[in-house]
Short mmCIF file of C-alpha atoms and ligand atoms in Angstrom, two decimals:
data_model
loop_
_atom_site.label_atom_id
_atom_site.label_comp_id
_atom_site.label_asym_id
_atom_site.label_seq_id
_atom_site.Cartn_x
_atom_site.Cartn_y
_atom_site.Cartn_z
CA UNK A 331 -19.36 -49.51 80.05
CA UNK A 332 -15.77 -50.61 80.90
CA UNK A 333 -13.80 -47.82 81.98
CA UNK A 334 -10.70 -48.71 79.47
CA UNK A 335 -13.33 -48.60 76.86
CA UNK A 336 -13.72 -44.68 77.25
CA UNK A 337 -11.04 -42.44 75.60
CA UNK A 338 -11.87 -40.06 78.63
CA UNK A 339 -10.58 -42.08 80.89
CA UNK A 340 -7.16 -42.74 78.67
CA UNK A 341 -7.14 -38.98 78.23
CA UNK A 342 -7.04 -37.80 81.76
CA UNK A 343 -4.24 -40.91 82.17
CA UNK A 344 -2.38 -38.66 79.98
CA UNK A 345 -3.06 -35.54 81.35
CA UNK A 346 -1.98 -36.53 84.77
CA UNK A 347 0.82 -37.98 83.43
CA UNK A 348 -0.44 -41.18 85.21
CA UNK A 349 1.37 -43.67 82.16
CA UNK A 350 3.39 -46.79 84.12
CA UNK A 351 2.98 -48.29 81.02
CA UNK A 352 4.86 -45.82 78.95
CA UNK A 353 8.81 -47.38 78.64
CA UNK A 354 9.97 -43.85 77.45
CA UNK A 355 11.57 -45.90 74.49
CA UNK A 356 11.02 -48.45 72.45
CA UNK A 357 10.90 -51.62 73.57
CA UNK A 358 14.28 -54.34 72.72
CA UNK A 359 11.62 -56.96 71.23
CA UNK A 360 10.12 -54.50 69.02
CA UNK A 361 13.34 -52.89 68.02
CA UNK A 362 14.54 -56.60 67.02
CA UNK A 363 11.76 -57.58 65.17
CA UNK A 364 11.59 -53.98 62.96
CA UNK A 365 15.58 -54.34 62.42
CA UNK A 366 14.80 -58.06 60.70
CA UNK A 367 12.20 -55.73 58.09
CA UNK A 368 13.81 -55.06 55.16
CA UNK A 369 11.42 -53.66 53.07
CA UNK A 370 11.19 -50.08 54.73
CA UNK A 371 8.00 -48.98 52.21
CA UNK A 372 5.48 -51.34 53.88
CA UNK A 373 2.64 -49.71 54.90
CA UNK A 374 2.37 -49.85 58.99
CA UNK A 375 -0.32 -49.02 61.40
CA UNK A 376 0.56 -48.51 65.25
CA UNK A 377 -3.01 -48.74 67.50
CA UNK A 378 -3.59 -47.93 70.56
CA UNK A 379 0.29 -46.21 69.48
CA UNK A 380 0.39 -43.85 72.90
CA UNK A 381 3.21 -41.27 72.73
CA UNK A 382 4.59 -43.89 70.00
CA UNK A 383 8.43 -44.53 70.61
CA UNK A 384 8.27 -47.48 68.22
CA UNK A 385 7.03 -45.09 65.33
CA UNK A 386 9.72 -43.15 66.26
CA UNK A 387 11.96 -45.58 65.82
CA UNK A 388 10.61 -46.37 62.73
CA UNK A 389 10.37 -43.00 61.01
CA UNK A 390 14.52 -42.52 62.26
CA UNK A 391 15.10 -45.63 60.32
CA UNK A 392 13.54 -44.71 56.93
CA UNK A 393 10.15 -46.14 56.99
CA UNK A 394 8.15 -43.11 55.81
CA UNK A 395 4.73 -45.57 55.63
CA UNK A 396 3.79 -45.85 58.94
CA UNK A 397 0.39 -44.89 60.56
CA UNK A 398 -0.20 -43.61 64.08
CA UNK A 399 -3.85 -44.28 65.72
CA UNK A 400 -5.10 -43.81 69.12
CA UNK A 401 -8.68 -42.54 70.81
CA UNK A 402 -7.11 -40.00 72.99
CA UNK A 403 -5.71 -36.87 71.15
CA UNK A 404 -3.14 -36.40 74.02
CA UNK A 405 -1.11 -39.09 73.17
CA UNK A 406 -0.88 -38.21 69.58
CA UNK A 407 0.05 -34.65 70.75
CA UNK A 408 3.23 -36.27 72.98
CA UNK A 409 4.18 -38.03 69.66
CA UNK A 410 3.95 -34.62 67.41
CA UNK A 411 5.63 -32.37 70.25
CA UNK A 412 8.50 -35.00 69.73
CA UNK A 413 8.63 -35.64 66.73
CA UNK A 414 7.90 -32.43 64.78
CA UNK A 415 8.76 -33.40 61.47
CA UNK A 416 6.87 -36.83 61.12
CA UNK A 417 3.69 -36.23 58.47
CA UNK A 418 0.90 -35.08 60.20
CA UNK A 419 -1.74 -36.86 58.09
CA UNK A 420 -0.07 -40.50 59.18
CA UNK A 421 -1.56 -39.61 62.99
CA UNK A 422 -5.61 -40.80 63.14
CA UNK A 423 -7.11 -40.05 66.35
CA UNK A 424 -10.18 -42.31 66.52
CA UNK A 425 -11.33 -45.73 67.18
CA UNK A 426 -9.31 -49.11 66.60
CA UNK A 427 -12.59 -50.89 66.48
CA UNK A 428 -13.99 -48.18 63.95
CA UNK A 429 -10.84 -47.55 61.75
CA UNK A 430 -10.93 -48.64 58.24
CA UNK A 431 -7.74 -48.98 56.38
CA UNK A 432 -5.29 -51.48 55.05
CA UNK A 433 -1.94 -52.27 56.28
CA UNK A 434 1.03 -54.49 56.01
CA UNK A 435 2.02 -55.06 58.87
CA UNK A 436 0.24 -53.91 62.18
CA UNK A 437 2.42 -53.49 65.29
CA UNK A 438 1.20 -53.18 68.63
CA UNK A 439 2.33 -52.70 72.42
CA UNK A 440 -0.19 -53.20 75.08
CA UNK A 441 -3.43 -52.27 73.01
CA UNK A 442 -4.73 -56.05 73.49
CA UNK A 443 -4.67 -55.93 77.08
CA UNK A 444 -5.76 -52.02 77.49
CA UNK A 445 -9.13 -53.33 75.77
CA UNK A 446 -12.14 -54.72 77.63
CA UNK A 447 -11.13 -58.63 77.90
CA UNK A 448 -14.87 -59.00 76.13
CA UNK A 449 -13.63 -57.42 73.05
CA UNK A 450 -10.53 -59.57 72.36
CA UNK A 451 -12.09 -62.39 70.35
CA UNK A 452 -13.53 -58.87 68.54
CA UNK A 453 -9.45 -57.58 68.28
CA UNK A 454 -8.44 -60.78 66.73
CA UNK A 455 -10.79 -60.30 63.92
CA UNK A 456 -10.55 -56.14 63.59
CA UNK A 457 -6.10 -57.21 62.69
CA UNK A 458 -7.23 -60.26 60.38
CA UNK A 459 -8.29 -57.79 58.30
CA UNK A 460 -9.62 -53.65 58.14
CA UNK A 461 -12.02 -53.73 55.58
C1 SAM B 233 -1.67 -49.08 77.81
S1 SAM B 233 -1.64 -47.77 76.65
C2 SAM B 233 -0.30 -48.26 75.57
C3 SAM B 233 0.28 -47.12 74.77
C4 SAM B 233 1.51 -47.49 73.92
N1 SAM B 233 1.19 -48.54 72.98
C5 SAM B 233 2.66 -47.89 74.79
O1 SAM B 233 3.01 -49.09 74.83
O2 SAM B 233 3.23 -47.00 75.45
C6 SAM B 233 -3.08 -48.14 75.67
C7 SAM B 233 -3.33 -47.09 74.60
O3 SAM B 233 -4.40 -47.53 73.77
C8 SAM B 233 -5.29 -46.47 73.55
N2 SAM B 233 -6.59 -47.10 73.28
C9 SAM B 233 -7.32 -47.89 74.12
N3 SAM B 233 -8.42 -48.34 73.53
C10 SAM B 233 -8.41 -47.82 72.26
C11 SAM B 233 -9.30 -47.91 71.16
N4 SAM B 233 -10.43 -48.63 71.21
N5 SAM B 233 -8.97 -47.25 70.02
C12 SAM B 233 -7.84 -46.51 69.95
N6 SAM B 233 -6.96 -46.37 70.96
C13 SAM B 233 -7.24 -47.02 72.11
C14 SAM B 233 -5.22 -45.62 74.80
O4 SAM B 233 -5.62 -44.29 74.57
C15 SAM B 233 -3.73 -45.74 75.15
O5 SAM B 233 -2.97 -44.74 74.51
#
């Protein structure tokens, strides 16, 4: 197995506080592209969402549909310890590849190329569609 594909190895990349990836806000493309949505009930899902600044974001700005998921509880735990009063039941710890949902709009940073590159044409089809 591909390390990347393990959530032990994302955890311990939390727990050492080894995350170069991690911007510490969101990103200015992101940020564009949510402040061009103007329908703030659409139902969102952020995988692979790490300590989530873009939910953030979101949740600031009124959109009270969105929908954290990532394998490794740690990250979800930076989120929560951050934002305490953001509903606990819109964080999923589990699986992108085994979630089962539906969404409006699904927003990602850096999820596509955390995976194994074998599992990308597998990616494309999981975001076509979650049923
Ligand atoms: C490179 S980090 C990006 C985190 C965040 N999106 C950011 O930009 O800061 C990749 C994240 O995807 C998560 N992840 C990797 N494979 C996953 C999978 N199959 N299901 C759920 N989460 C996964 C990891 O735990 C990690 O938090």
């Amino acid at each position: 197995m591909n390390p990347v594909e393990k959530k032990s190895y994302w955890s311990e990349r939390y727990l050492k506080n080894q995350v170069g990836w991690d911007c510490g806000e969101i990103t200015p493309p992101i940020k564009e592209y949510i402040d061009q949505l103007t329908d703030k009930s659409i139902s969102i899902l952020i995988p692979g969402c790490g300590s989530g600044h873009e939910a953030e974001y979101l949740w600031r700005a009124g959109f009270t549909n969105t929908h954290l998921l990532d394998f490794a509880p740690e990250a979800l735990a930076l989120f929560s310890e951050r934002v305490r009063d953001f509903p606990k039941e819109q964080l999923r710890c589990g699986d992108f590849f085994e979630h089962q949902g539906k969404y409006d709009l699904v927003l990602e940073q850096t999820l596509f190329c955390a995976i194994n590159p074998n599992d990308r044409k597998k990616y494309a089809k999981k975001n076509g569609g979650f049923n």
